[in-house]
Amino acid sequence: MEPVRQHPEQLAAAEKKLAELEERTGKKPNILIFLVDDMGWGDPGAFGGGLAVGAATPNIDRLAEQGLKLTSTYSQPTCTPTRAAMMTGRLPARTGLTRPTLTGEAARVNPWDNEETAASLLSDAGYVTALSGKWHLGVGDGSQPQQVGYDEYFGILSVVSEFTQGLDDHKYPELIRNPERMAALKQLSTSAVTAGKKGELAKVITDLDSLDKVAEIDQQFADFSEDFIDRAAKSDKPFYLVHSFSRVHNDNFSASEFKGKSLARTPYKDAVVEVDDIVGRLIHKLEEKGIADNTLVFFTSDNGANEDAWPDAGFHPWRAAYLGH
């Protein structure tokens, strides 16, 4: 019952194109969304970054070259509200998901009690749905992705800095060297890769008890997404997959395969190269399965580059910047 700005001509044009695509392929289009965490506007080569700023992004650049570049768009100020807007199609003020939940903070109400996700709508329309990677829209019972519309979830419910703050003695000594604070942190926060099927509570897959394990989580997410695409391609249903990176939010620790792979040789730039490689892997998987031409692919960052967590900071031409948490 909320007011909506109508665009009937655009809607009719979109419906015509989708109908023609379905007639040609015999199936509704798959949807793959790449959602990066805190990547700067100027990090990908397609927007002036790439090799020029120390990390080539050929796979992201290829998407931009072959597709449509949206150059006048706006995000919310932090991770959670951006993701809430994307998942619901509504302003975060409507959902109450206006900022990230802090460590140990218990929500008084579950905003998902009155919300509908794109995943649930597409599920009702016959899609198989999955979220791979970072959620950051609730950790409690009733607010996990597989409980709000996704058939499958594999990833992290919060944010990577929740895990590294209890592991990096160099950056967080006042926490790690204080036994009382560390005991409190372990009671308040679960550091793990988790997974769940529709309607279930998520279960722990990997305890993130070392920086080496944290460094590899995006590779786990990529493995899951490849497997999901494999399984979905064999079914008679279209799929909706949100591949949500933990990268490049602070704190970045290079995955073993990508350590020193960037021209800059820094953990942040290595992470940009890893993101690009995963984009390439999943696009290759679509091509391998013969479904690339019937898949709508979107690539976006949830908000701009972080500038209060150097060296975990990207590039952009703006005077102001996103400040992390």
PDB file of C-alpha atoms in Angstrom:
ATOM      1  CA  MET A   1       0.000   0.000   0.000  1.00  0.00           C
ATOM      2  CA  GLU A   2       3.029   2.278  -0.251  1.00  0.00           C
ATOM      3  CA  PRO A   3       3.272   4.869  -3.039  1.00  0.00           C
ATOM      4  CA  VAL A   4       5.275   3.691  -6.022  1.00  0.00           C
ATOM      5  CA  ARG A   5       6.655   5.705  -8.908  1.00  0.00           C
ATOM      6  CA  GLN A   6       5.360   3.986 -12.023  1.00  0.00           C
ATOM      7  CA  HIS A   7       7.394   3.451 -15.207  1.00  0.00           C
ATOM      8  CA  PRO A   8       4.924   1.634 -17.478  1.00  0.00           C
ATOM      9  CA  GLU A   9       6.931   1.981 -20.701  1.00  0.00           C
ATOM     10  CA  GLN A  10      10.090   0.593 -19.094  1.00  0.00           C
ATOM     11  CA  LEU A  11       8.123  -2.225 -17.481  1.00  0.00           C
ATOM     12  CA  ALA A  12       6.503  -3.157 -20.801  1.00  0.00           C
ATOM     13  CA  ALA A  13       9.879  -3.148 -22.571  1.00  0.00           C
ATOM     14  CA  ALA A  14      11.432  -5.350 -19.879  1.00  0.00           C
ATOM     15  CA  GLU A  15       8.519  -7.805 -19.949  1.00  0.00           C
ATOM     16  CA  LYS A  16       8.781  -8.031 -23.751  1.00  0.00           C
ATOM     17  CA  LYS A  17      12.500  -8.822 -23.603  1.00  0.00           C
ATOM     18  CA  LEU A  18      12.009 -11.430 -20.863  1.00  0.00           C
ATOM     19  CA  ALA A  19       9.180 -13.077 -22.808  1.00  0.00           C
ATOM     20  CA  GLU A  20      11.356 -13.244 -25.941  1.00  0.00           C
ATOM     21  CA  LEU A  21      14.221 -14.736 -23.934  1.00  0.00           C
ATOM     22  CA  GLU A  22      11.978 -17.397 -22.396  1.00  0.00           C
ATOM     23  CA  GLU A  23      10.518 -18.252 -25.801  1.00  0.00           C
ATOM     24  CA  ARG A  24      14.021 -18.680 -27.222  1.00  0.00           C
ATOM     25  CA  THR A  25      15.441 -20.738 -24.340  1.00  0.00           C
ATOM     26  CA  GLY A  26      12.308 -22.463 -23.057  1.00  0.00           C
ATOM     27  CA  LYS A  27      13.083 -21.396 -19.504  1.00  0.00           C
ATOM     28  CA  LYS A  28      12.901 -18.319 -17.327  1.00  0.00           C
ATOM     29  CA  PRO A  29      16.314 -16.651 -16.962  1.00  0.00           C
ATOM     30  CA  ASN A  30      18.674 -17.550 -14.159  1.00  0.00           C
ATOM     31  CA  ILE A  31      19.874 -14.688 -11.950  1.00  0.00           C
ATOM     32  CA  LEU A  32      23.401 -14.380 -10.549  1.00  0.00           C
ATOM     33  CA  ILE A  33      24.298 -11.398  -8.366  1.00  0.00           C
ATOM     34  CA  PHE A  34      27.922 -10.728  -7.405  1.00  0.00           C
ATOM     35  CA  LEU A  35      27.924  -8.589  -4.259  1.00  0.00           C
ATOM     36  CA  VAL A  36      31.337  -7.349  -3.100  1.00  0.00           C
ATOM     37  CA  ASP A  37      31.873  -5.869   0.370  1.00  0.00           C
ATOM     38  CA  ASP A  38      33.350  -2.330   0.424  1.00  0.00           C
ATOM     39  CA  MET A  39      34.951  -2.329  -3.017  1.00  0.00           C
ATOM     40  CA  GLY A  40      35.745   1.189  -4.204  1.00  0.00           C
ATOM     41  CA  TRP A  41      34.364   2.690  -7.411  1.00  0.00           C
ATOM     42  CA  GLY A  42      37.903   3.024  -8.741  1.00  0.00           C
ATOM     43  CA  ASP A  43      39.102  -0.497  -7.903  1.00  0.00           C
ATOM     44  CA  PRO A  44      37.941  -2.321 -11.076  1.00  0.00           C
ATOM     45  CA  GLY A  45      39.737  -1.534 -14.311  1.00  0.00           C
ATOM     46  CA  ALA A  46      36.384  -0.790 -15.977  1.00  0.00           C
ATOM     47  CA  PHE A  47      36.125   2.360 -13.850  1.00  0.00           C
ATOM     48  CA  GLY A  48      39.737   3.492 -14.148  1.00  0.00           C
ATOM     49  CA  GLY A  49      41.360   1.183 -11.604  1.00  0.00           C
ATOM     50  CA  GLY A  50      42.706  -2.283 -12.311  1.00  0.00           C
ATOM     51  CA  LEU A  51      46.400  -2.365 -13.132  1.00  0.00           C
ATOM     52  CA  ALA A  52      46.606   1.400 -12.707  1.00  0.00           C
ATOM     53  CA  VAL A  53      45.992   1.006  -8.964  1.00  0.00           C
ATOM     54  CA  GLY A  54      47.792  -2.296  -8.460  1.00  0.00           C
ATOM     55  CA  ALA A  55      45.282  -5.076  -9.172  1.00  0.00           C
ATOM     56  CA  ALA A  56      44.122  -6.204 -12.624  1.00  0.00           C
ATOM     57  CA  THR A  57      40.419  -7.140 -12.923  1.00  0.00           C
ATOM     58  CA  PRO A  58      40.000  -8.695 -16.408  1.00  0.00           C
ATOM     59  CA  ASN A  59      36.888 -10.725 -15.571  1.00  0.00           C
ATOM     60  CA  ILE A  60      35.008  -7.820 -14.002  1.00  0.00           C
ATOM     61  CA  ASP A  61      36.104  -5.615 -16.902  1.00  0.00           C
ATOM     62  CA  ARG A  62      34.747  -8.169 -19.370  1.00  0.00           C
ATOM     63  CA  LEU A  63      31.321  -8.015 -17.709  1.00  0.00           C
ATOM     64  CA  ALA A  64      31.358  -4.234 -17.960  1.00  0.00           C
ATOM     65  CA  GLU A  65      32.459  -4.312 -21.604  1.00  0.00           C
ATOM     66  CA  GLN A  66      29.825  -6.833 -22.668  1.00  0.00           C
ATOM     67  CA  GLY A  67      27.015  -5.513 -20.504  1.00  0.00           C
ATOM     68  CA  LEU A  68      25.500  -2.306 -19.168  1.00  0.00           C
ATOM     69  CA  LYS A  69      27.478  -0.005 -16.870  1.00  0.00           C
ATOM     70  CA  LEU A  70      25.361   1.903 -14.357  1.00  0.00           C
ATOM     71  CA  THR A  71      27.285   5.074 -13.595  1.00  0.00           C
ATOM     72  CA  SER A  72      24.768   7.060 -11.571  1.00  0.00           C
ATOM     73  CA  THR A  73      23.617   4.937  -8.668  1.00  0.00           C
ATOM     74  CA  TYR A  74      23.576   5.369  -4.915  1.00  0.00           C
ATOM     75  CA  SER A  75      24.094   2.980  -2.023  1.00  0.00           C
ATOM     76  CA  GLN A  76      23.176   3.104   1.629  1.00  0.00           C
ATOM     77  CA  PRO A  77      25.930   4.205   4.071  1.00  0.00           C
ATOM     78  CA  THR A  78      26.914   0.802   5.485  1.00  0.00           C
ATOM     79  CA  CYS A  79      26.683  -2.923   4.768  1.00  0.00           C
ATOM     80  CA  THR A  80      23.420  -3.914   6.425  1.00  0.00           C
ATOM     81  CA  PRO A  81      21.077  -1.246   5.020  1.00  0.00           C
ATOM     82  CA  THR A  82      22.482  -1.711   1.507  1.00  0.00           C
ATOM     83  CA  ARG A  83      21.871  -5.444   1.681  1.00  0.00           C
ATOM     84  CA  ALA A  84      18.415  -4.953   3.195  1.00  0.00           C
ATOM     85  CA  ALA A  85      17.479  -2.651   0.308  1.00  0.00           C
ATOM     86  CA  MET A  86      18.749  -5.175  -2.219  1.00  0.00           C
ATOM     87  CA  MET A  87      17.019  -8.171  -0.627  1.00  0.00           C
ATOM     88  CA  THR A  88      13.656  -6.467  -0.081  1.00  0.00           C
ATOM     89  CA  GLY A  89      13.431  -3.705  -2.679  1.00  0.00           C
ATOM     90  CA  ARG A  90      12.492  -1.327   0.123  1.00  0.00           C
ATOM     91  CA  LEU A  91      14.219   1.535   1.883  1.00  0.00           C
ATOM     92  CA  PRO A  92      15.957   0.283   5.062  1.00  0.00           C
ATOM     93  CA  ALA A  93      13.925   2.708   7.171  1.00  0.00           C
ATOM     94  CA  ARG A  94      10.918   0.546   6.303  1.00  0.00           C
ATOM     95  CA  THR A  95      12.545  -2.626   7.602  1.00  0.00           C
ATOM     96  CA  GLY A  96      14.465  -1.221  10.569  1.00  0.00           C
ATOM     97  CA  LEU A  97      17.690  -2.654   9.117  1.00  0.00           C
ATOM     98  CA  THR A  98      19.378   0.738   9.079  1.00  0.00           C
ATOM     99  CA  ARG A  99      22.773  -0.213  10.523  1.00  0.00           C
ATOM    100  CA  PRO A 100      24.862  -3.312  11.269  1.00  0.00           C
ATOM    101  CA  THR A 101      24.109  -5.187  14.460  1.00  0.00           C
ATOM    102  CA  LEU A 102      26.990  -4.725  16.913  1.00  0.00           C
ATOM    103  CA  THR A 103      28.874  -7.535  18.619  1.00  0.00           C
ATOM    104  CA  GLY A 104      26.653  -9.103  21.250  1.00  0.00           C
ATOM    105  CA  GLU A 105      23.696  -6.845  20.485  1.00  0.00           C
ATOM    106  CA  ALA A 106      20.377  -8.677  20.733  1.00  0.00           C
ATOM    107  CA  ALA A 107      17.603  -7.490  18.451  1.00  0.00           C
ATOM    108  CA  ARG A 108      14.408  -6.599  20.310  1.00  0.00           C
ATOM    109  CA  VAL A 109      12.275  -7.445  17.305  1.00  0.00           C
ATOM    110  CA  ASN A 110      12.907  -9.507  14.202  1.00  0.00           C
ATOM    111  CA  PRO A 111      12.537  -7.196  11.184  1.00  0.00           C
ATOM    112  CA  TRP A 112      12.055 -10.248   8.965  1.00  0.00           C
ATOM    113  CA  ASP A 113       8.709 -11.031  10.610  1.00  0.00           C
ATOM    114  CA  ASN A 114       7.100  -8.493   8.283  1.00  0.00           C
ATOM    115  CA  GLU A 115       9.418  -8.597   5.288  1.00  0.00           C
ATOM    116  CA  GLU A 116       9.558 -10.452   1.994  1.00  0.00           C
ATOM    117  CA  THR A 117      12.812 -11.130   0.185  1.00  0.00           C
ATOM    118  CA  ALA A 118      13.371 -11.349  -3.536  1.00  0.00           C
ATOM    119  CA  ALA A 119      14.394 -14.958  -2.868  1.00  0.00           C
ATOM    120  CA  SER A 120      10.996 -15.830  -1.400  1.00  0.00           C
ATOM    121  CA  LEU A 121       9.157 -14.177  -4.298  1.00  0.00           C
ATOM    122  CA  LEU A 122      11.294 -15.985  -6.848  1.00  0.00           C
ATOM    123  CA  SER A 123      10.913 -19.247  -4.947  1.00  0.00           C
ATOM    124  CA  ASP A 124       7.141 -18.871  -5.259  1.00  0.00           C
ATOM    125  CA  ALA A 125       7.689 -18.303  -8.997  1.00  0.00           C
ATOM    126  CA  GLY A 126       9.488 -21.640  -9.354  1.00  0.00           C
ATOM    127  CA  TYR A 127      13.141 -20.671  -8.822  1.00  0.00           C
ATOM    128  CA  VAL A 128      15.712 -22.518  -6.719  1.00  0.00           C
ATOM    129  CA  THR A 129      17.476 -19.944  -4.555  1.00  0.00           C
ATOM    130  CA  ALA A 130      20.732 -19.682  -2.625  1.00  0.00           C
ATOM    131  CA  LEU A 131      22.897 -17.182  -0.792  1.00  0.00           C
ATOM    132  CA  SER A 132      26.628 -17.835  -0.759  1.00  0.00           C
ATOM    133  CA  GLY A 133      28.887 -15.780   1.494  1.00  0.00           C
ATOM    134  CA  LYS A 134      28.172 -12.802   3.704  1.00  0.00           C
ATOM    135  CA  TRP A 135      24.635 -12.163   4.998  1.00  0.00           C
ATOM    136  CA  HIS A 136      24.943  -9.459   7.716  1.00  0.00           C
ATOM    137  CA  LEU A 137      21.164  -9.137   8.068  1.00  0.00           C
ATOM    138  CA  GLY A 138      20.628 -11.041  11.292  1.00  0.00           C
ATOM    139  CA  VAL A 139      22.208 -13.977  13.091  1.00  0.00           C
ATOM    140  CA  GLY A 140      19.370 -15.127  15.341  1.00  0.00           C
ATOM    141  CA  ASP A 141      16.719 -17.777  14.856  1.00  0.00           C
ATOM    142  CA  GLY A 142      14.219 -16.505  12.284  1.00  0.00           C
ATOM    143  CA  SER A 143      16.523 -14.009  10.607  1.00  0.00           C
ATOM    144  CA  GLN A 144      19.021 -16.246   8.820  1.00  0.00           C
ATOM    145  CA  PRO A 145      18.915 -16.356   4.999  1.00  0.00           C
ATOM    146  CA  GLN A 146      17.583 -19.899   4.761  1.00  0.00           C
ATOM    147  CA  GLN A 147      14.744 -18.825   7.073  1.00  0.00           C
ATOM    148  CA  VAL A 148      13.663 -15.821   5.009  1.00  0.00           C
ATOM    149  CA  GLY A 149      13.243 -17.250   1.542  1.00  0.00           C
ATOM    150  CA  TYR A 150      16.485 -18.913   0.425  1.00  0.00           C
ATOM    151  CA  ASP A 151      16.476 -22.657  -0.246  1.00  0.00           C
ATOM    152  CA  GLU A 152      20.142 -22.868   0.695  1.00  0.00           C
ATOM    153  CA  TYR A 153      22.700 -20.783   2.538  1.00  0.00           C
ATOM    154  CA  PHE A 154      26.452 -21.242   2.950  1.00  0.00           C
ATOM    155  CA  GLY A 155      28.574 -18.450   4.374  1.00  0.00           C
ATOM    156  CA  ILE A 156      28.984 -16.079   7.304  1.00  0.00           C
ATOM    157  CA  LEU A 157      26.090 -14.444   9.098  1.00  0.00           C
ATOM    158  CA  SER A 158      27.996 -11.349  10.224  1.00  0.00           C
ATOM    159  CA  VAL A 159      31.176  -9.736   8.855  1.00  0.00           C
ATOM    160  CA  VAL A 160      34.814 -10.770   8.563  1.00  0.00           C
ATOM    161  CA  SER A 161      36.075  -8.149  11.041  1.00  0.00           C
ATOM    162  CA  GLU A 162      34.004  -9.913  13.708  1.00  0.00           C
ATOM    163  CA  PHE A 163      36.411 -12.830  13.334  1.00  0.00           C
ATOM    164  CA  THR A 164      39.747 -11.088  12.793  1.00  0.00           C
ATOM    165  CA  GLN A 165      39.345  -8.838  15.831  1.00  0.00           C
ATOM    166  CA  GLY A 166      39.814 -11.876  18.047  1.00  0.00           C
ATOM    167  CA  LEU A 167      42.756 -13.259  16.083  1.00  0.00           C
ATOM    168  CA  ASP A 168      45.026 -10.409  14.957  1.00  0.00           C
ATOM    169  CA  ASP A 169      47.244  -9.586  17.924  1.00  0.00           C
ATOM    170  CA  HIS A 170      49.060  -6.847  15.998  1.00  0.00           C
ATOM    171  CA  LYS A 171      45.948  -4.821  15.202  1.00  0.00           C
ATOM    172  CA  TYR A 172      43.779  -5.631  18.231  1.00  0.00           C
ATOM    173  CA  PRO A 173      46.231  -6.139  21.139  1.00  0.00           C
ATOM    174  CA  GLU A 174      44.053  -4.434  23.748  1.00  0.00           C
ATOM    175  CA  LEU A 175      41.365  -7.036  23.103  1.00  0.00           C
ATOM    176  CA  ILE A 176      43.423 -10.171  22.502  1.00  0.00           C
ATOM    177  CA  ARG A 177      45.837  -9.611  25.424  1.00  0.00           C
ATOM    178  CA  ASN A 178      42.974  -9.081  27.861  1.00  0.00           C
ATOM    179  CA  PRO A 179      41.611 -12.465  28.987  1.00  0.00           C
ATOM    180  CA  GLU A 180      38.374 -10.985  30.347  1.00  0.00           C
ATOM    181  CA  ARG A 181      37.598  -9.185  27.085  1.00  0.00           C
ATOM    182  CA  MET A 182      38.419 -12.268  25.028  1.00  0.00           C
ATOM    183  CA  ALA A 183      36.168 -14.415  27.211  1.00  0.00           C
ATOM    184  CA  ALA A 184      33.348 -11.906  26.707  1.00  0.00           C
ATOM    185  CA  LEU A 185      33.929 -11.830  22.940  1.00  0.00           C
ATOM    186  CA  LYS A 186      33.720 -15.611  22.684  1.00  0.00           C
ATOM    187  CA  GLN A 187      30.411 -15.572  24.576  1.00  0.00           C
ATOM    188  CA  LEU A 188      28.946 -12.829  22.416  1.00  0.00           C
ATOM    189  CA  SER A 189      30.136 -13.788  18.933  1.00  0.00           C
ATOM    190  CA  THR A 190      30.395 -17.032  16.954  1.00  0.00           C
ATOM    191  CA  SER A 191      33.306 -17.168  14.524  1.00  0.00           C
ATOM    192  CA  ALA A 192      32.390 -19.728  11.906  1.00  0.00           C
ATOM    193  CA  VAL A 193      31.371 -20.507   8.381  1.00  0.00           C
ATOM    194  CA  THR A 194      27.836 -21.848   8.674  1.00  0.00           C
ATOM    195  CA  ALA A 195      25.255 -23.416   6.376  1.00  0.00           C
ATOM    196  CA  GLY A 196      21.594 -24.326   6.365  1.00  0.00           C
ATOM    197  CA  LYS A 197      18.660 -25.570   4.294  1.00  0.00           C
ATOM    198  CA  LYS A 198      15.324 -23.803   4.027  1.00  0.00           C
ATOM    199  CA  GLY A 199      13.619 -23.358   7.399  1.00  0.00           C
ATOM    200  CA  GLU A 200      16.489 -24.827   9.449  1.00  0.00           C
ATOM    201  CA  LEU A 201      18.916 -23.159  11.832  1.00  0.00           C
ATOM    202  CA  ALA A 202      22.376 -22.785  10.327  1.00  0.00           C
ATOM    203  CA  LYS A 203      25.029 -25.274  11.443  1.00  0.00           C
ATOM    204  CA  VAL A 204      28.758 -24.693  11.882  1.00  0.00           C
ATOM    205  CA  ILE A 205      30.847 -25.886   8.936  1.00  0.00           C
ATOM    206  CA  THR A 206      34.256 -24.360   9.772  1.00  0.00           C
ATOM    207  CA  ASP A 207      35.365 -22.847  13.079  1.00  0.00           C
ATOM    208  CA  LEU A 208      37.300 -19.710  12.164  1.00  0.00           C
ATOM    209  CA  ASP A 209      39.869 -19.988  14.927  1.00  0.00           C
ATOM    210  CA  SER A 210      42.913 -18.866  12.931  1.00  0.00           C
ATOM    211  CA  LEU A 211      43.750 -16.136  10.426  1.00  0.00           C
ATOM    212  CA  ASP A 212      44.765 -18.836   7.931  1.00  0.00           C
ATOM    213  CA  LYS A 213      41.206 -20.188   7.987  1.00  0.00           C
ATOM    214  CA  VAL A 214      39.692 -16.717   7.684  1.00  0.00           C
ATOM    215  CA  ALA A 215      41.907 -16.066   4.652  1.00  0.00           C
ATOM    216  CA  GLU A 216      40.352 -18.983   2.762  1.00  0.00           C
ATOM    217  CA  ILE A 217      36.615 -18.406   3.322  1.00  0.00           C
ATOM    218  CA  ASP A 218      35.936 -16.797  -0.055  1.00  0.00           C
ATOM    219  CA  GLN A 219      37.334 -19.901  -1.696  1.00  0.00           C
ATOM    220  CA  GLN A 220      34.804 -21.945   0.285  1.00  0.00           C
ATOM    221  CA  PHE A 221      32.009 -19.647  -0.894  1.00  0.00           C
ATOM    222  CA  ALA A 222      33.172 -20.003  -4.504  1.00  0.00           C
ATOM    223  CA  ASP A 223      33.243 -23.807  -4.231  1.00  0.00           C
ATOM    224  CA  PHE A 224      29.664 -23.768  -2.912  1.00  0.00           C
ATOM    225  CA  SER A 225      28.462 -21.448  -5.686  1.00  0.00           C
ATOM    226  CA  GLU A 226      30.037 -23.607  -8.383  1.00  0.00           C
ATOM    227  CA  ASP A 227      28.369 -26.688  -6.907  1.00  0.00           C
ATOM    228  CA  PHE A 228      25.020 -24.897  -6.672  1.00  0.00           C
ATOM    229  CA  ILE A 229      25.190 -23.852 -10.343  1.00  0.00           C
ATOM    230  CA  ASP A 230      26.118 -27.439 -11.291  1.00  0.00           C
ATOM    231  CA  ARG A 231      23.093 -28.807  -9.445  1.00  0.00           C
ATOM    232  CA  ALA A 232      20.725 -26.088 -10.624  1.00  0.00           C
ATOM    233  CA  ALA A 233      21.741 -26.573 -14.262  1.00  0.00           C
ATOM    234  CA  LYS A 234      20.666 -30.216 -14.050  1.00  0.00           C
ATOM    235  CA  SER A 235      17.194 -29.317 -12.744  1.00  0.00           C
ATOM    236  CA  ASP A 236      14.225 -28.067 -14.741  1.00  0.00           C
ATOM    237  CA  LYS A 237      14.031 -24.904 -12.607  1.00  0.00           C
ATOM    238  CA  PRO A 238      15.757 -21.540 -13.069  1.00  0.00           C
ATOM    239  CA  PHE A 239      18.042 -20.389 -10.254  1.00  0.00           C
ATOM    240  CA  TYR A 240      18.620 -17.238  -8.211  1.00  0.00           C
ATOM    241  CA  LEU A 241      22.079 -17.052  -6.627  1.00  0.00           C
ATOM    242  CA  VAL A 242      23.468 -14.170  -4.592  1.00  0.00           C
ATOM    243  CA  HIS A 243      27.235 -14.658  -4.367  1.00  0.00           C
ATOM    244  CA  SER A 244      28.183 -12.317  -1.551  1.00  0.00           C
ATOM    245  CA  PHE A 245      31.939 -11.964  -0.966  1.00  0.00           C
ATOM    246  CA  SER A 246      33.524 -11.422   2.442  1.00  0.00           C
ATOM    247  CA  ARG A 247      36.137  -9.451   0.467  1.00  0.00           C
ATOM    248  CA  VAL A 248      37.241  -6.671   0.466  1.00  0.00           C
ATOM    249  CA  HIS A 249      35.980  -5.579   3.898  1.00  0.00           C
ATOM    250  CA  ASN A 250      38.694  -5.205   6.503  1.00  0.00           C
ATOM    251  CA  ASP A 251      40.614  -7.132   7.603  1.00  0.00           C
ATOM    252  CA  ASN A 252      42.031  -8.729   4.461  1.00  0.00           C
ATOM    253  CA  PHE A 253      44.419 -11.660   4.787  1.00  0.00           C
ATOM    254  CA  SER A 254      45.533 -13.119   1.466  1.00  0.00           C
ATOM    255  CA  ALA A 255      44.306 -16.582   0.535  1.00  0.00           C
ATOM    256  CA  SER A 256      47.273 -18.885  -0.040  1.00  0.00           C
ATOM    257  CA  GLU A 257      46.678 -19.055  -3.796  1.00  0.00           C
ATOM    258  CA  PHE A 258      46.529 -15.254  -4.082  1.00  0.00           C
ATOM    259  CA  LYS A 259      49.265 -14.082  -1.729  1.00  0.00           C
ATOM    260  CA  GLY A 260      51.337 -11.586  -3.698  1.00  0.00           C
ATOM    261  CA  LYS A 261      49.285 -12.118  -6.887  1.00  0.00           C
ATOM    262  CA  SER A 262      48.419  -8.435  -7.241  1.00  0.00           C
ATOM    263  CA  LEU A 263      50.860  -5.975  -8.803  1.00  0.00           C
ATOM    264  CA  ALA A 264      50.727  -3.973  -5.552  1.00  0.00           C
ATOM    265  CA  ARG A 265      51.541  -7.098  -3.457  1.00  0.00           C
ATOM    266  CA  THR A 266      49.252  -5.967  -0.612  1.00  0.00           C
ATOM    267  CA  PRO A 267      46.508  -8.008   1.095  1.00  0.00           C
ATOM    268  CA  TYR A 268      43.763  -5.624  -0.071  1.00  0.00           C
ATOM    269  CA  LYS A 269      44.883  -5.734  -3.703  1.00  0.00           C
ATOM    270  CA  ASP A 270      45.392  -9.492  -3.493  1.00  0.00           C
ATOM    271  CA  ALA A 271      41.755  -9.640  -2.339  1.00  0.00           C
ATOM    272  CA  VAL A 272      40.627  -7.599  -5.366  1.00  0.00           C
ATOM    273  CA  VAL A 273      42.454 -10.069  -7.629  1.00  0.00           C
ATOM    274  CA  GLU A 274      40.779 -12.968  -5.787  1.00  0.00           C
ATOM    275  CA  VAL A 275      37.334 -11.400  -6.238  1.00  0.00           C
ATOM    276  CA  ASP A 276      38.008 -11.010  -9.949  1.00  0.00           C
ATOM    277  CA  ASP A 277      39.204 -14.611 -10.231  1.00  0.00           C
ATOM    278  CA  ILE A 278      36.025 -15.902  -8.546  1.00  0.00           C
ATOM    279  CA  VAL A 279      33.896 -13.818 -10.910  1.00  0.00           C
ATOM    280  CA  GLY A 280      35.736 -15.514 -13.762  1.00  0.00           C
ATOM    281  CA  ARG A 281      35.264 -18.968 -12.233  1.00  0.00           C
ATOM    282  CA  LEU A 282      31.495 -18.590 -11.915  1.00  0.00           C
ATOM    283  CA  ILE A 283      31.053 -17.037 -15.359  1.00  0.00           C
ATOM    284  CA  HIS A 284      33.098 -19.936 -16.784  1.00  0.00           C
ATOM    285  CA  LYS A 285      30.800 -22.339 -14.956  1.00  0.00           C
ATOM    286  CA  LEU A 286      27.757 -20.731 -16.623  1.00  0.00           C
ATOM    287  CA  GLU A 287      29.453 -21.068 -20.020  1.00  0.00           C
ATOM    288  CA  GLU A 288      30.519 -24.654 -19.299  1.00  0.00           C
ATOM    289  CA  LYS A 289      26.901 -25.569 -18.516  1.00  0.00           C
ATOM    290  CA  GLY A 290      25.605 -23.784 -21.613  1.00  0.00           C
ATOM    291  CA  ILE A 291      23.426 -21.386 -19.604  1.00  0.00           C
ATOM    292  CA  ALA A 292      25.394 -18.124 -19.819  1.00  0.00           C
ATOM    293  CA  ASP A 293      23.067 -16.691 -22.475  1.00  0.00           C
ATOM    294  CA  ASN A 294      20.074 -17.335 -20.240  1.00  0.00           C
ATOM    295  CA  THR A 295      21.524 -15.874 -17.043  1.00  0.00           C
ATOM    296  CA  LEU A 296      21.151 -12.278 -15.906  1.00  0.00           C
ATOM    297  CA  VAL A 297      24.450 -11.349 -14.208  1.00  0.00           C
ATOM    298  CA  PHE A 298      24.845  -8.339 -11.932  1.00  0.00           C
ATOM    299  CA  PHE A 299      28.045  -7.085 -10.309  1.00  0.00           C
ATOM    300  CA  THR A 300      28.022  -4.483  -7.544  1.00  0.00           C
ATOM    301  CA  SER A 301      29.650  -3.371  -4.328  1.00  0.00           C
ATOM    302  CA  ASP A 302      27.444  -2.862  -1.282  1.00  0.00           C
ATOM    303  CA  ASN A 303      29.007   0.565  -0.660  1.00  0.00           C
ATOM    304  CA  GLY A 304      32.194   2.459  -1.441  1.00  0.00           C
ATOM    305  CA  ALA A 305      35.755   1.990  -0.288  1.00  0.00           C
ATOM    306  CA  ASN A 306      36.498   2.030   3.420  1.00  0.00           C
ATOM    307  CA  GLU A 307      38.872   4.837   4.423  1.00  0.00           C
ATOM    308  CA  ASP A 308      39.172   4.376   8.170  1.00  0.00           C
ATOM    309  CA  ALA A 309      40.866   0.967   8.109  1.00  0.00           C
ATOM    310  CA  TRP A 310      44.077   1.486   6.158  1.00  0.00           C
ATOM    311  CA  PRO A 311      45.589  -0.479   4.479  1.00  0.00           C
ATOM    312  CA  ASP A 312      42.194  -2.036   3.762  1.00  0.00           C
ATOM    313  CA  ALA A 313      41.092   0.871   1.594  1.00  0.00           C
ATOM    314  CA  GLY A 314      40.213   1.129  -2.074  1.00  0.00           C
ATOM    315  CA  PHE A 315      40.003   3.907  -4.645  1.00  0.00           C
ATOM    316  CA  HIS A 316      37.258   6.306  -5.690  1.00  0.00           C
ATOM    317  CA  PRO A 317      37.024   9.862  -7.029  1.00  0.00           C
ATOM    318  CA  TRP A 318      34.682  11.126  -4.324  1.00  0.00           C
ATOM    319  CA  ARG A 319      35.505  13.815  -1.791  1.00  0.00           C
ATOM    320  CA  ALA A 320      33.820  11.878   1.012  1.00  0.00           C
ATOM    321  CA  ALA A 321      33.913   8.154   1.695  1.00  0.00           C
ATOM    322  CA  TYR A 322      32.266   5.256   3.399  1.00  0.00           C
ATOM    323  CA  LEU A 323      33.600   4.836   6.946  1.00  0.00           C
ATOM    324  CA  GLY A 324      33.591   1.278   8.196  1.00  0.00           C
ATOM    325  CA  HIS A 325      32.674  -0.155  11.540  1.00  0.00           C
TER     326      HIS A 325
END
